[in-house]
Amino acid sequence: ARVNGSLEVYGFDINSEPELKFSHQLAESITSIDTGYVMSMDSGDIVVATYSGKVLRFLNTKTSKIPLSFDRQLSIEESGQTQEKIEKLRNEIQTLEEQVSVKRNLYQKESRELIASEAQFSIKHSFTLLPDEACYLLAIEIGIPIEFLTIQSDVPVILICDADDTILSKSEADSQNGAHFLATLRPTIENTTRIETKIWTFEGKNGTLSVLVVPTTYPKTCQGMSYEIKALSLHEMLNPENTGPSSNSHHHEQLNEQTSDGTDSASMTGNGKISESDDFEHKEEGDSLEERKMNSLKITGLFSINDVHAWVSSCLPDPPGRGTMDEMKFDFVSVHLGTTLRCNYRQSEAKFNSDSVSTIAILKDILTKKATSRKIMVNTTLDICEESVFEVLKLIHPKLQYQFDLERRNKLIPPLQEIELSEGSAEFLSENYREILGDVTEIQAESKNTSQNLDYLKEVVKSLVLDKFRLNGKNGSYLMSDLEEVWEDYKFENLVTCLNSFESQVK
């Protein structure tokens, strides 16, 4: 049983391997589960309790002798009496609903100029990082039906609404008043008590995501929750016993798989520019952090270890506890790109190493700002490795290439379908085009978020380039319009050429 309402029953085959025997998706979370002989002694039942208080029984129909329609066979006389009772209960329910409707209308008339009394309800909620998908899962559940949710953020976010059971309505952002994102989620299924949605966060600034929950009850009330979005929200702590990013190996596996052909070959030269002649090589999954091309940030000053630990905790999600150690050392990994961050600090000194220039830039901005607010004077020392920028670009490239290819294939579907319809066959088309026609459903389903994925990845590349120039004391913002030409016909070598041209133009 899972918190999202998924119930799965497994058995074991002759090789002692688990095998899915039964699955069922409930509309609300499961709070308790047990097994036993509830209705019969010849077959065990599964009893499930849900968040709203429902108790459900699942019967093994293969072994049970009890008919599915009734727990026991009913005589004709008993069946007639049962139908009469059911009809009587339905009439009573309808009468009660009519009485409630009348009373509700009277209350609304009398309370037009009055303030409604507070009517609280319990909420079960979570805002959890999903490392495999590089996004957060927002889950809201109450014991009564939800009418709608309102989601507001004072930092940029992207809400992913794939499910057909909710309607997403976005409002125009008002960044001047701190509303970078404002949207409403309304369930399409009646009596929905649980809503889940995925949210992408942009790294760079600390912020707050606020959620208002409005139930269908009268009088209209709402309750709100807020979640902190850290500046490095897409980072996850590595296992202290493992110095390599094995917990994030799926990023490396995807990278190696999608670039094994070596067609987009490039490397960084000693002067910080990218060359297109060398092999497009990637790190193996087991490489240690010391073998990566790292950027470093060193901060010194009259601060305690508690001070710097509090500053770091404001940037990273779920940092380790302070404890009583005189020195802290731990590693984080970006669940989106696979870049790493090593933190090592003690009283009066803090060192940070990362292969991402953007991560170092974010830490520098946040930590110096925290120190200034505490009136603590600090000195910062930066060591930027130009080659690290290209290493991160190589991590981003497979993701960009995949999304651009997906967008292109989706655009080809209508003309290819028209050709197939007019010609009566698609056999004369190339194998690639026939594959597109055979995968129409999958391509269209996956293309729903292509635009958002591309915008997100483009912003990551833009931030990476700007942070590199900024940490070197230069301003490259006026060159970002040149990147738009690269996106029109994306190829890795075109991106390389564009970024190399920035080196000679930036001031």
JSON list of N, CA, C and O in Angstrom, two decimals, residues 34-41 43-47 57-58:
[
{"chain": "A", "resi": 34, "resn": "ASP", "atom": "N", "xyz": [-4.53, -4.39, 6.61]},
{"chain": "A", "resi": 34, "resn": "ASP", "atom": "CA", "xyz": [-4.37, -5.63, 7.36]},
{"chain": "A", "resi": 34, "resn": "ASP", "atom": "C", "xyz": [-5.05, -6.75, 6.57]},
{"chain": "A", "resi": 34, "resn": "ASP", "atom": "O", "xyz": [-5.79, -6.52, 5.62]},
{"chain": "A", "resi": 35, "resn": "THR", "atom": "N", "xyz": [-4.79, -7.97, 6.97]},
{"chain": "A", "resi": 35, "resn": "THR", "atom": "CA", "xyz": [-5.41, -9.14, 6.34]},
{"chain": "A", "resi": 35, "resn": "THR", "atom": "C", "xyz": [-6.08, -9.99, 7.41]},
{"chain": "A", "resi": 35, "resn": "THR", "atom": "O", "xyz": [-5.71, -9.93, 8.59]},
{"chain": "A", "resi": 36, "resn": "GLY", "atom": "N", "xyz": [-7.04, -10.78, 6.99]},
{"chain": "A", "resi": 36, "resn": "GLY", "atom": "CA", "xyz": [-7.73, -11.66, 7.94]},
{"chain": "A", "resi": 36, "resn": "GLY", "atom": "C", "xyz": [-8.94, -12.29, 7.29]},
{"chain": "A", "resi": 36, "resn": "GLY", "atom": "O", "xyz": [-9.25, -12.04, 6.13]},
{"chain": "A", "resi": 37, "resn": "TYR", "atom": "N", "xyz": [-9.63, -13.11, 8.06]},
{"chain": "A", "resi": 37, "resn": "TYR", "atom": "CA", "xyz": [-10.83, -13.78, 7.59]},
{"chain": "A", "resi": 37, "resn": "TYR", "atom": "C", "xyz": [-12.02, -12.97, 8.08]},
{"chain": "A", "resi": 37, "resn": "TYR", "atom": "O", "xyz": [-12.47, -13.12, 9.23]},
{"chain": "A", "resi": 38, "resn": "VAL", "atom": "N", "xyz": [-12.54, -12.10, 7.24]},
{"chain": "A", "resi": 38, "resn": "VAL", "atom": "CA", "xyz": [-13.59, -11.17, 7.64]},
{"chain": "A", "resi": 38, "resn": "VAL", "atom": "C", "xyz": [-14.98, -11.74, 7.35]},
{"chain": "A", "resi": 38, "resn": "VAL", "atom": "O", "xyz": [-15.84, -11.80, 8.22]},
{"chain": "A", "resi": 39, "resn": "MET", "atom": "N", "xyz": [-15.21, -12.17, 6.10]},
{"chain": "A", "resi": 39, "resn": "MET", "atom": "CA", "xyz": [-16.54, -12.63, 5.69]},
{"chain": "A", "resi": 39, "resn": "MET", "atom": "C", "xyz": [-16.62, -14.13, 5.50]},
{"chain": "A", "resi": 39, "resn": "MET", "atom": "O", "xyz": [-17.71, -14.67, 5.33]},
{"chain": "A", "resi": 40, "resn": "SER", "atom": "N", "xyz": [-15.49, -14.80, 5.48]},
{"chain": "A", "resi": 40, "resn": "SER", "atom": "CA", "xyz": [-15.51, -16.24, 5.23]},
{"chain": "A", "resi": 40, "resn": "SER", "atom": "C", "xyz": [-14.27, -16.86, 5.84]},
{"chain": "A", "resi": 40, "resn": "SER", "atom": "O", "xyz": [-13.22, -16.23, 5.96]},
{"chain": "A", "resi": 41, "resn": "MET", "atom": "N", "xyz": [-14.39, -18.15, 6.19]},
{"chain": "A", "resi": 41, "resn": "MET", "atom": "CA", "xyz": [-13.26, -18.87, 6.76]},
{"chain": "A", "resi": 41, "resn": "MET", "atom": "C", "xyz": [-12.44, -19.59, 5.70]},
{"chain": "A", "resi": 41, "resn": "MET", "atom": "O", "xyz": [-11.40, -20.17, 6.01]},
{"chain": "A", "resi": 43, "resn": "SER", "atom": "N", "xyz": [-11.31, -18.10, 2.80]},
{"chain": "A", "resi": 43, "resn": "SER", "atom": "CA", "xyz": [-10.49, -17.18, 2.01]},
{"chain": "A", "resi": 43, "resn": "SER", "atom": "C", "xyz": [-10.17, -15.93, 2.81]},
{"chain": "A", "resi": 43, "resn": "SER", "atom": "O", "xyz": [-11.05, -15.33, 3.43]},
{"chain": "A", "resi": 44, "resn": "GLY", "atom": "N", "xyz": [-8.89, -15.55, 2.80]},
{"chain": "A", "resi": 44, "resn": "GLY", "atom": "CA", "xyz": [-8.48, -14.34, 3.51]},
{"chain": "A", "resi": 44, "resn": "GLY", "atom": "C", "xyz": [-8.85, -13.09, 2.74]},
{"chain": "A", "resi": 44, "resn": "GLY", "atom": "O", "xyz": [-8.90, -13.07, 1.52]},
{"chain": "A", "resi": 45, "resn": "ASP", "atom": "N", "xyz": [-9.12, -12.01, 3.46]},
{"chain": "A", "resi": 45, "resn": "ASP", "atom": "CA", "xyz": [-9.48, -10.73, 2.87]},
{"chain": "A", "resi": 45, "resn": "ASP", "atom": "C", "xyz": [-8.40, -9.70, 3.19]},
{"chain": "A", "resi": 45, "resn": "ASP", "atom": "O", "xyz": [-7.65, -9.82, 4.17]},
{"chain": "A", "resi": 46, "resn": "ILE", "atom": "N", "xyz": [-8.35, -8.66, 2.37]},
{"chain": "A", "resi": 46, "resn": "ILE", "atom": "CA", "xyz": [-7.49, -7.51, 2.63]},
{"chain": "A", "resi": 46, "resn": "ILE", "atom": "C", "xyz": [-8.40, -6.36, 3.05]},
{"chain": "A", "resi": 46, "resn": "ILE", "atom": "O", "xyz": [-9.33, -5.99, 2.33]},
{"chain": "A", "resi": 47, "resn": "VAL", "atom": "N", "xyz": [-8.14, -5.80, 4.21]},
{"chain": "A", "resi": 47, "resn": "VAL", "atom": "CA", "xyz": [-8.95, -4.69, 4.73]},
{"chain": "A", "resi": 47, "resn": "VAL", "atom": "C", "xyz": [-8.10, -3.43, 4.73]},
{"chain": "A", "resi": 47, "resn": "VAL", "atom": "O", "xyz": [-6.98, -3.42, 5.25]},
{"chain": "A", "resi": 57, "resn": "ARG", "atom": "N", "xyz": [-12.93, -3.65, 1.86]},
{"chain": "A", "resi": 57, "resn": "ARG", "atom": "CA", "xyz": [-12.52, -5.04, 1.93]},
{"chain": "A", "resi": 57, "resn": "ARG", "atom": "C", "xyz": [-12.30, -5.56, 0.51]},
{"chain": "A", "resi": 57, "resn": "ARG", "atom": "O", "xyz": [-13.13, -5.36, -0.38]},
{"chain": "A", "resi": 58, "resn": "PHE", "atom": "N", "xyz": [-11.14, -6.18, 0.28]},
{"chain": "A", "resi": 58, "resn": "PHE", "atom": "CA", "xyz": [-10.83, -6.78, -1.02]},
{"chain": "A", "resi": 58, "resn": "PHE", "atom": "C", "xyz": [-10.84, -8.29, -0.86]},
{"chain": "A", "resi": 58, "resn": "PHE", "atom": "O", "xyz": [-10.15, -8.84, 0.02]}
]
